[in-house]
PDB file of C-alpha atoms in Angstrom:
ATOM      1  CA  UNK A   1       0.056 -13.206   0.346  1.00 85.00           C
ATOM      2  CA  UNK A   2       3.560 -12.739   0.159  1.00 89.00           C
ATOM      3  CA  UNK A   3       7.065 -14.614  -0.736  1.00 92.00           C
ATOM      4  CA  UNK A   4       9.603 -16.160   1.677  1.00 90.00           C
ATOM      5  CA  UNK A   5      11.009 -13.126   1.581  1.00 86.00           C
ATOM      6  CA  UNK A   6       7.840 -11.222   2.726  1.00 89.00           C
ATOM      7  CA  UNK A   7       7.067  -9.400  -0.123  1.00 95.00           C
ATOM      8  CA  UNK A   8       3.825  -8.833  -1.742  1.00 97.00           C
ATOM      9  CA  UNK A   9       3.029  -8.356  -5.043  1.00 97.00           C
ATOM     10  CA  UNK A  10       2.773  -4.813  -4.654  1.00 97.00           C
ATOM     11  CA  UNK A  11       6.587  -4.680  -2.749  1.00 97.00           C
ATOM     12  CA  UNK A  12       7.673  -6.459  -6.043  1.00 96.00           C
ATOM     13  CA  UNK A  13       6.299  -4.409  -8.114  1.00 97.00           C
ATOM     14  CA  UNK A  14       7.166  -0.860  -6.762  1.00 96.00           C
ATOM     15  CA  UNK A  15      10.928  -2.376  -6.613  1.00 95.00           C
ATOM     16  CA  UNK A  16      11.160  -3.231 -10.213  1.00 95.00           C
ATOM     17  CA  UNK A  17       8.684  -0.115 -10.901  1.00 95.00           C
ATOM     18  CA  UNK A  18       6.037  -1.383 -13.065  1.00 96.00           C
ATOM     19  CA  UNK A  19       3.374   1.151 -12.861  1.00 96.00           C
ATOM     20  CA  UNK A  20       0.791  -0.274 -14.258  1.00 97.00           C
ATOM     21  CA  UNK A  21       1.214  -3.404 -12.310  1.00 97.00           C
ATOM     22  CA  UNK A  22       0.953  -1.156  -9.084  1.00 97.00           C
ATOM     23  CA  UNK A  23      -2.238   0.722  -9.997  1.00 97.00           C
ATOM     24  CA  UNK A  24      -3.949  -2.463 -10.807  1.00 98.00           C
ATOM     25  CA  UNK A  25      -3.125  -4.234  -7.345  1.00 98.00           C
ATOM     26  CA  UNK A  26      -4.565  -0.928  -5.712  1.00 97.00           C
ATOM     27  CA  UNK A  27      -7.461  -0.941  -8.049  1.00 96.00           C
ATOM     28  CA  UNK A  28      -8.071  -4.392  -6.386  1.00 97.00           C
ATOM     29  CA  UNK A  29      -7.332  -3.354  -2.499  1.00 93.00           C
ATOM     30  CA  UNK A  30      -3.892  -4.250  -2.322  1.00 96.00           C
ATOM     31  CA  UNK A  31      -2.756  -3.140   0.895  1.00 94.00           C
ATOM     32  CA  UNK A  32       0.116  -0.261   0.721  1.00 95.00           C
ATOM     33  CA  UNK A  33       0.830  -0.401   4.410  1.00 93.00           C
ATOM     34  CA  UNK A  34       2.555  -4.392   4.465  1.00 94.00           C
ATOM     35  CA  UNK A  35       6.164  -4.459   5.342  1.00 95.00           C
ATOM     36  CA  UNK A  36       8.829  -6.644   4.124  1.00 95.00           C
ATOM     37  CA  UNK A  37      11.045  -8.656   6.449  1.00 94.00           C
ATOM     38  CA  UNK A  38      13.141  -6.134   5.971  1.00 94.00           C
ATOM     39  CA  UNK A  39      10.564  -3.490   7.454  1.00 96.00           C
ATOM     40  CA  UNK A  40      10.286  -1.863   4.251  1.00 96.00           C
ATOM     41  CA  UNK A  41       6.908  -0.940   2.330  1.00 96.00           C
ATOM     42  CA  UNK A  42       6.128  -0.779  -1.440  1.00 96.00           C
ATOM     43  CA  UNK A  43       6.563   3.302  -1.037  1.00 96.00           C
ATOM     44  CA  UNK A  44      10.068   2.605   0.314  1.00 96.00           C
ATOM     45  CA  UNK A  45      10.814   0.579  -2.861  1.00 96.00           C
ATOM     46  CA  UNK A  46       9.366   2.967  -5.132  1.00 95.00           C
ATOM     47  CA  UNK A  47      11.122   5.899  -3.226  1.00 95.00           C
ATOM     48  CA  UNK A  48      14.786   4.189  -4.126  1.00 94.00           C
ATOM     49  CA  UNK A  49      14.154   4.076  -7.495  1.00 88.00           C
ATOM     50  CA  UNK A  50      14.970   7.445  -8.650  1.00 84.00           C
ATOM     51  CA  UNK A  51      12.833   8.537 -11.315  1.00 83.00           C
ATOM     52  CA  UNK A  52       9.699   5.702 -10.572  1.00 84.00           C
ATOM     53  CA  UNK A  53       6.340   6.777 -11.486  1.00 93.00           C
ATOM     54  CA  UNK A  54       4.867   4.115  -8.741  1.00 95.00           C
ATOM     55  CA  UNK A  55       5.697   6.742  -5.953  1.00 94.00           C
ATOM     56  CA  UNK A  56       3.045   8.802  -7.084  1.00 95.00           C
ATOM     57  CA  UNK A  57       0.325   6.208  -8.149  1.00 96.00           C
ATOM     58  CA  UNK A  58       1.310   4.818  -4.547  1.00 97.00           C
ATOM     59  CA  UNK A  59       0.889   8.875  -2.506  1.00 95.00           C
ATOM     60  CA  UNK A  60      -1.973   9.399  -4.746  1.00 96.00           C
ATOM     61  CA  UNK A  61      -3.649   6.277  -3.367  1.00 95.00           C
ATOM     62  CA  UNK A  62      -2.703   6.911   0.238  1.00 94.00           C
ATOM     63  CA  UNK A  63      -4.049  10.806  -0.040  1.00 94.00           C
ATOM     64  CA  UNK A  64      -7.531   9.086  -1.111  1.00 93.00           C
ATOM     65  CA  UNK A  65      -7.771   6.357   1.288  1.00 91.00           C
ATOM     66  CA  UNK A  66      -6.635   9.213   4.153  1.00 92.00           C
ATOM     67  CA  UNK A  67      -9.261  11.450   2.759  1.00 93.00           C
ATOM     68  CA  UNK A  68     -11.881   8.560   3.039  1.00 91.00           C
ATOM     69  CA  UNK A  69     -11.143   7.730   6.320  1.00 92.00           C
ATOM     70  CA  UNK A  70     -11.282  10.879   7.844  1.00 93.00           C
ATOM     71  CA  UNK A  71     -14.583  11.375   6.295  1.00 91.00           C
ATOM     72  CA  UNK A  72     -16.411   8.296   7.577  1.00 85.00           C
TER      73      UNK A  72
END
């Protein structure tokens, strides 16, 4: 689901960098790969915030859903 402005909940919160907000969404599947209609992704967000904590519970995610996929 997302806003009028295409974010997600996840987009949202990687911008305003609530952590534990963002490991609970990807404890439930949210997708990390959904861009804004801006083209930008909840990494992006959590990128321009310069000292976020998300960007890492966000890499962290993608290295284990990577890692799973080239398994099966």
């Amino acid at each position: 689901a997302t806003d009028i402005c295409g974010d997600t909940p996840l987009i949202i919160a990687a911008r305003y960098d609530h952590t534990v907000l963002v490991s609970l969404l990807l404890e439930h599947n949210a997708k990390t790969d959904i861009r804004d209609k801006e083209g930008k992704t909840a990494m992006f967000w959590a990128l321009m915030n310069k000292d976020s904590k998300c960007k890492a519970v966000l890499s962290e995610y993608q290295e284990r859903e990577a890692a799973a996929a080239r398994q099966q």
